[in-house]
Amino acid sequence: MNKLLSITNLSKNYYHKKEEISAIKDISFSLYEGEFVSIVGPSGCGKSTLLNILTNMDTKTTGNINLKDNLKFGYMLQSDSMLSWKKVLDNALLGLEIRKEKTKENIEYVKNLFTKYGLKEFMNKYPDELSGGMRQRVALIRTLALKPDILILDEPFSKLDYQSRLKVSDDVYKIIKEEGKTALMVTHDLAEAISISDRVIVLSDRPCIIKNIYQIKREKEGTPIENRKDKNFAYYYDLIWKDLMFHD
Amino acid sequence: MTKEHQNYLKKIKREKIIVITFQILILVGFLILWEILSKYKIINPFIFSSPSKVIETIKNLYLNYNLIGHILTTLYETLIAFILGISLSFIIAIILYEFKILNKIVDPYLTMLNSLPKVALGPLIIIIAGANTKSIIVMALLINLIVGIMSIYNGFNNIDKDLIKLFKTFNASRLDTLFKLTIPASYKTIISSLKLNISMTLIGVIMGEFLVSKSGLGYLIIYGTQVFNLDMVMSGIVILIVISFILYKIITYIEKKLLK
């Protein structure tokens, strides 16, 4: 498999007036093309920081990050963050507009994504006319518009209610697989991580170190909702839950 | 439409009629009471005037004292100070927001300036800017600027942090973030600050006119006091109330149109 990125011995410290806080300590892992990897860990353990460092929005203290040449990240945030004064289509084109890549082909590409994922008739509406789940899908299209190699998903479903959450994670999973993207997702929801990913990285409480990495094996590959019924689901759930509950 | 719905609409309508009727009753009652109290000398008619005398005085001012000219002067000064005030507060708020360190540096001075009664600067302004319209506008600016800056700046500061992060994920430049996020996202706050600004501006203009002017409503009031013509003072105040009410309504109307 084609390796897209590898992180070795990454650490991050925060400095306050009175103390130095070690947020991330000695983390190493790699990401391969086409993979869906989830990172789980207690809240506030530095998961988001890790993503921010990867995408150059924060700085690392020590360690190495090796990226494949010209690797492009696409970031999907916790909230759908739509600009209320712009139409849905213009919201989806925002990244292209800012990066000055709003070409005819790219606009066409985005419009096709809308059609493909059943949002065509909502293109010219304003965000507040859409449901939370729809807006989340638009947010994904906005991210895909930049044709990223790796999708970074930071708790992408946490602001949705439970039912839409299941539905949207199914939708998002399908879209990501269909577009053949690699994804790195941060979540605190174990079931979500196990049902959607190929690999789950379990982080500890602060300072955040890797506790375990699980390659998720299933009897049959399906959508996240189907995967929840898989025989091994409970087994992984139990393992990861114990990882998170019991400290060394 | 169902019967319940009709009843509901009727109820709303009835409430509206009650409110308007009482508003008119209060106004008319106040005027009648004022007239009677003054006529039977229960309040001193020389000091408190009366509605009939106010109307007479306004007529007289209109015919012999160029009342329209005075009103236009005040309106003109208010308009200039208002537009200048809004534009300057907008620009200054952007600068303070974009250069946080600058904001930290000037913060105590802004607070000081904000708590200082601006009228105390009046004599100084006259000496610096001269006894003319310029002084009046400077006075009005002193009063509307700080409030304007603070309300627009707060609008900038209250922008959803997630939206700011979104722009960061796109590696947006500061200029892009400013024009595509900061300004459009605070549109509502900026528009709402207009209402506060117009009343502040009018306060400043009248204060300025008290200090220096040769015309305007503030001048009429101060002139009336000096020659002990309290009918003129009362008339000036009445006209001022009407004008400030109309200005406020105009701004509210514009605000409604812009926020649609």
JSON list of N, CA and C in Angstrom, two decimals, chain A residues 52 57 75 77 79 81 83 85 94-95 97-100 142 146 154 159, chain B residues 160 162-163 165-173 176 180-181 184-186:
[
{"chain": "A", "resi": 52, "resn": "ASN", "atom": "N", "xyz": [-4.35, 19.55, 14.19]},
{"chain": "A", "resi": 52, "resn": "ASN", "atom": "CA", "xyz": [-3.89, 20.90, 13.86]},
{"chain": "A", "resi": 52, "resn": "ASN", "atom": "C", "xyz": [-2.42, 20.91, 13.48]},
{"chain": "A", "resi": 57, "resn": "MET", "atom": "N", "xyz": [-1.66, 23.99, 11.22]},
{"chain": "A", "resi": 57, "resn": "MET", "atom": "CA", "xyz": [-2.33, 25.10, 11.88]},
{"chain": "A", "resi": 57, "resn": "MET", "atom": "C", "xyz": [-1.79, 25.29, 13.28]},
{"chain": "A", "resi": 75, "resn": "TYR", "atom": "N", "xyz": [-10.03, 19.62, 5.53]},
{"chain": "A", "resi": 75, "resn": "TYR", "atom": "CA", "xyz": [-10.39, 19.61, 6.93]},
{"chain": "A", "resi": 75, "resn": "TYR", "atom": "C", "xyz": [-11.90, 19.71, 7.08]},
{"chain": "A", "resi": 77, "resn": "LEU", "atom": "N", "xyz": [-14.73, 20.17, 9.98]},
{"chain": "A", "resi": 77, "resn": "LEU", "atom": "CA", "xyz": [-14.79, 20.55, 11.39]},
{"chain": "A", "resi": 77, "resn": "LEU", "atom": "C", "xyz": [-16.01, 19.98, 12.09]},
{"chain": "A", "resi": 79, "resn": "SER", "atom": "N", "xyz": [-18.45, 21.57, 13.71]},
{"chain": "A", "resi": 79, "resn": "SER", "atom": "CA", "xyz": [-19.73, 22.15, 13.29]},
{"chain": "A", "resi": 79, "resn": "SER", "atom": "C", "xyz": [-19.66, 22.38, 11.79]},
{"chain": "A", "resi": 81, "resn": "SER", "atom": "N", "xyz": [-20.34, 24.93, 10.18]},
{"chain": "A", "resi": 81, "resn": "SER", "atom": "CA", "xyz": [-19.79, 26.26, 9.92]},
{"chain": "A", "resi": 81, "resn": "SER", "atom": "C", "xyz": [-20.15, 26.83, 8.54]},
{"chain": "A", "resi": 83, "resn": "LEU", "atom": "N", "xyz": [-21.65, 29.86, 6.23]},
{"chain": "A", "resi": 83, "resn": "LEU", "atom": "CA", "xyz": [-21.84, 31.30, 6.29]},
{"chain": "A", "resi": 83, "resn": "LEU", "atom": "C", "xyz": [-23.31, 31.57, 5.96]},
{"chain": "A", "resi": 85, "resn": "TRP", "atom": "N", "xyz": [-25.02, 34.06, 5.26]},
{"chain": "A", "resi": 85, "resn": "TRP", "atom": "CA", "xyz": [-25.42, 35.02, 4.24]},
{"chain": "A", "resi": 85, "resn": "TRP", "atom": "C", "xyz": [-25.10, 34.53, 2.83]},
{"chain": "A", "resi": 94, "resn": "LEU", "atom": "N", "xyz": [-16.61, 27.96, -1.09]},
{"chain": "A", "resi": 94, "resn": "LEU", "atom": "CA", "xyz": [-15.82, 28.93, -0.33]},
{"chain": "A", "resi": 94, "resn": "LEU", "atom": "C", "xyz": [-14.31, 28.64, -0.34]},
{"chain": "A", "resi": 95, "resn": "GLY", "atom": "N", "xyz": [-13.98, 27.35, -0.11]},
{"chain": "A", "resi": 95, "resn": "GLY", "atom": "CA", "xyz": [-12.56, 26.99, -0.09]},
{"chain": "A", "resi": 95, "resn": "GLY", "atom": "C", "xyz": [-11.89, 27.29, -1.42]},
{"chain": "A", "resi": 97, "resn": "GLU", "atom": "N", "xyz": [-12.89, 29.47, -3.58]},
{"chain": "A", "resi": 97, "resn": "GLU", "atom": "CA", "xyz": [-12.85, 30.92, -3.75]},
{"chain": "A", "resi": 97, "resn": "GLU", "atom": "C", "xyz": [-11.63, 31.50, -3.04]},
{"chain": "A", "resi": 98, "resn": "ILE", "atom": "N", "xyz": [-11.42, 31.05, -1.79]},
{"chain": "A", "resi": 98, "resn": "ILE", "atom": "CA", "xyz": [-10.31, 31.60, -1.02]},
{"chain": "A", "resi": 98, "resn": "ILE", "atom": "C", "xyz": [-8.96, 31.18, -1.61]},
{"chain": "A", "resi": 99, "resn": "ARG", "atom": "N", "xyz": [-8.89, 29.95, -2.09]},
{"chain": "A", "resi": 99, "resn": "ARG", "atom": "CA", "xyz": [-7.62, 29.50, -2.67]},
{"chain": "A", "resi": 99, "resn": "ARG", "atom": "C", "xyz": [-7.46, 29.92, -4.12]},
{"chain": "A", "resi": 100, "resn": "LYS", "atom": "N", "xyz": [-8.42, 30.70, -4.59]},
{"chain": "A", "resi": 100, "resn": "LYS", "atom": "CA", "xyz": [-8.41, 31.21, -5.97]},
{"chain": "A", "resi": 100, "resn": "LYS", "atom": "C", "xyz": [-8.33, 30.07, -6.99]},
{"chain": "A", "resi": 142, "resn": "ARG", "atom": "N", "xyz": [-17.91, 20.71, 0.59]},
{"chain": "A", "resi": 142, "resn": "ARG", "atom": "CA", "xyz": [-17.01, 21.87, 0.63]},
{"chain": "A", "resi": 142, "resn": "ARG", "atom": "C", "xyz": [-15.56, 21.42, 0.81]},
{"chain": "A", "resi": 146, "resn": "LEU", "atom": "N", "xyz": [-11.92, 20.80, -2.72]},
{"chain": "A", "resi": 146, "resn": "LEU", "atom": "CA", "xyz": [-10.50, 21.12, -2.88]},
{"chain": "A", "resi": 146, "resn": "LEU", "atom": "C", "xyz": [-9.69, 19.91, -3.33]},
{"chain": "A", "resi": 154, "resn": "ASP", "atom": "N", "xyz": [-12.69, 16.18, 12.23]},
{"chain": "A", "resi": 154, "resn": "ASP", "atom": "CA", "xyz": [-12.55, 16.45, 13.65]},
{"chain": "A", "resi": 154, "resn": "ASP", "atom": "C", "xyz": [-13.92, 16.38, 14.32]},
{"chain": "A", "resi": 159, "resn": "LYS", "atom": "N", "xyz": [-22.18, 17.26, 16.74]},
{"chain": "A", "resi": 159, "resn": "LYS", "atom": "CA", "xyz": [-23.24, 18.23, 17.02]},
{"chain": "A", "resi": 159, "resn": "LYS", "atom": "C", "xyz": [-24.60, 17.77, 16.52]},
{"chain": "B", "resi": 160, "resn": "ASP", "atom": "N", "xyz": [-18.36, 33.65, 15.41]},
{"chain": "B", "resi": 160, "resn": "ASP", "atom": "CA", "xyz": [-18.23, 32.23, 15.71]},
{"chain": "B", "resi": 160, "resn": "ASP", "atom": "C", "xyz": [-16.79, 31.75, 15.49]},
{"chain": "B", "resi": 162, "resn": "ASP", "atom": "N", "xyz": [-15.69, 28.83, 15.27]},
{"chain": "B", "resi": 162, "resn": "ASP", "atom": "CA", "xyz": [-15.60, 27.75, 14.28]},
{"chain": "B", "resi": 162, "resn": "ASP", "atom": "C", "xyz": [-15.43, 28.29, 12.87]},
{"chain": "B", "resi": 163, "resn": "LEU", "atom": "N", "xyz": [-16.11, 29.43, 12.59]},
{"chain": "B", "resi": 163, "resn": "LEU", "atom": "CA", "xyz": [-15.98, 30.02, 11.26]},
{"chain": "B", "resi": 163, "resn": "LEU", "atom": "C", "xyz": [-14.55, 30.52, 11.05]},
{"chain": "B", "resi": 165, "resn": "LYS", "atom": "N", "xyz": [-11.94, 29.23, 12.39]},
{"chain": "B", "resi": 165, "resn": "LYS", "atom": "CA", "xyz": [-11.12, 28.04, 12.17]},
{"chain": "B", "resi": 165, "resn": "LYS", "atom": "C", "xyz": [-11.30, 27.53, 10.74]},
{"chain": "B", "resi": 166, "resn": "LEU", "atom": "N", "xyz": [-12.55, 27.58, 10.26]},
{"chain": "B", "resi": 166, "resn": "LEU", "atom": "CA", "xyz": [-12.81, 27.15, 8.89]},
{"chain": "B", "resi": 166, "resn": "LEU", "atom": "C", "xyz": [-11.94, 27.92, 7.91]},
{"chain": "B", "resi": 167, "resn": "PHE", "atom": "N", "xyz": [-11.87, 29.23, 8.11]},
{"chain": "B", "resi": 167, "resn": "PHE", "atom": "CA", "xyz": [-11.05, 30.04, 7.21]},
{"chain": "B", "resi": 167, "resn": "PHE", "atom": "C", "xyz": [-9.57, 29.67, 7.35]},
{"chain": "B", "resi": 168, "resn": "LYS", "atom": "N", "xyz": [-9.17, 29.32, 8.57]},
{"chain": "B", "resi": 168, "resn": "LYS", "atom": "CA", "xyz": [-7.78, 28.90, 8.77]},
{"chain": "B", "resi": 168, "resn": "LYS", "atom": "C", "xyz": [-7.49, 27.62, 7.99]},
{"chain": "B", "resi": 169, "resn": "THR", "atom": "N", "xyz": [-8.47, 26.69, 7.99]},
{"chain": "B", "resi": 169, "resn": "THR", "atom": "CA", "xyz": [-8.23, 25.43, 7.29]},
{"chain": "B", "resi": 169, "resn": "THR", "atom": "C", "xyz": [-8.05, 25.67, 5.79]},
{"chain": "B", "resi": 170, "resn": "PHE", "atom": "N", "xyz": [-8.60, 26.77, 5.29]},
{"chain": "B", "resi": 170, "resn": "PHE", "atom": "CA", "xyz": [-8.42, 27.09, 3.87]},
{"chain": "B", "resi": 170, "resn": "PHE", "atom": "C", "xyz": [-7.17, 27.94, 3.66]},
{"chain": "B", "resi": 171, "resn": "ASN", "atom": "N", "xyz": [-6.38, 28.13, 4.70]},
{"chain": "B", "resi": 171, "resn": "ASN", "atom": "CA", "xyz": [-5.21, 29.01, 4.63]},
{"chain": "B", "resi": 171, "resn": "ASN", "atom": "C", "xyz": [-5.56, 30.39, 4.12]},
{"chain": "B", "resi": 172, "resn": "ALA", "atom": "N", "xyz": [-6.70, 30.91, 4.55]},
{"chain": "B", "resi": 172, "resn": "ALA", "atom": "CA", "xyz": [-7.14, 32.21, 4.06]},
{"chain": "B", "resi": 172, "resn": "ALA", "atom": "C", "xyz": [-6.21, 33.31, 4.55]},
{"chain": "B", "resi": 173, "resn": "SER", "atom": "N", "xyz": [-5.97, 34.29, 3.68]},
{"chain": "B", "resi": 173, "resn": "SER", "atom": "CA", "xyz": [-5.14, 35.42, 4.08]},
{"chain": "B", "resi": 173, "resn": "SER", "atom": "C", "xyz": [-5.95, 36.30, 5.03]},
{"chain": "B", "resi": 176, "resn": "ASP", "atom": "N", "xyz": [-8.55, 38.25, 3.12]},
{"chain": "B", "resi": 176, "resn": "ASP", "atom": "CA", "xyz": [-9.69, 37.41, 2.76]},
{"chain": "B", "resi": 176, "resn": "ASP", "atom": "C", "xyz": [-10.61, 37.21, 3.95]},
{"chain": "B", "resi": 180, "resn": "LYS", "atom": "N", "xyz": [-14.26, 38.51, 3.68]},
{"chain": "B", "resi": 180, "resn": "LYS", "atom": "CA", "xyz": [-15.23, 37.44, 3.42]},
{"chain": "B", "resi": 180, "resn": "LYS", "atom": "C", "xyz": [-15.86, 36.90, 4.69]},
{"chain": "B", "resi": 181, "resn": "LEU", "atom": "N", "xyz": [-15.25, 37.20, 5.85]},
{"chain": "B", "resi": 181, "resn": "LEU", "atom": "CA", "xyz": [-15.85, 36.69, 7.08]},
{"chain": "B", "resi": 181, "resn": "LEU", "atom": "C", "xyz": [-16.16, 37.82, 8.08]},
{"chain": "B", "resi": 184, "resn": "PRO", "atom": "N", "xyz": [-18.75, 40.75, 6.70]},
{"chain": "B", "resi": 184, "resn": "PRO", "atom": "CA", "xyz": [-20.13, 40.29, 6.47]},
{"chain": "B", "resi": 184, "resn": "PRO", "atom": "C", "xyz": [-20.76, 39.66, 7.70]},
{"chain": "B", "resi": 185, "resn": "ALA", "atom": "N", "xyz": [-19.96, 38.98, 8.53]},
{"chain": "B", "resi": 185, "resn": "ALA", "atom": "CA", "xyz": [-20.55, 38.33, 9.70]},
{"chain": "B", "resi": 185, "resn": "ALA", "atom": "C", "xyz": [-21.01, 39.34, 10.74]},
{"chain": "B", "resi": 186, "resn": "SER", "atom": "N", "xyz": [-20.43, 40.55, 10.74]},
{"chain": "B", "resi": 186, "resn": "SER", "atom": "CA", "xyz": [-20.87, 41.53, 11.74]},
{"chain": "B", "resi": 186, "resn": "SER", "atom": "C", "xyz": [-21.80, 42.57, 11.13]}
]
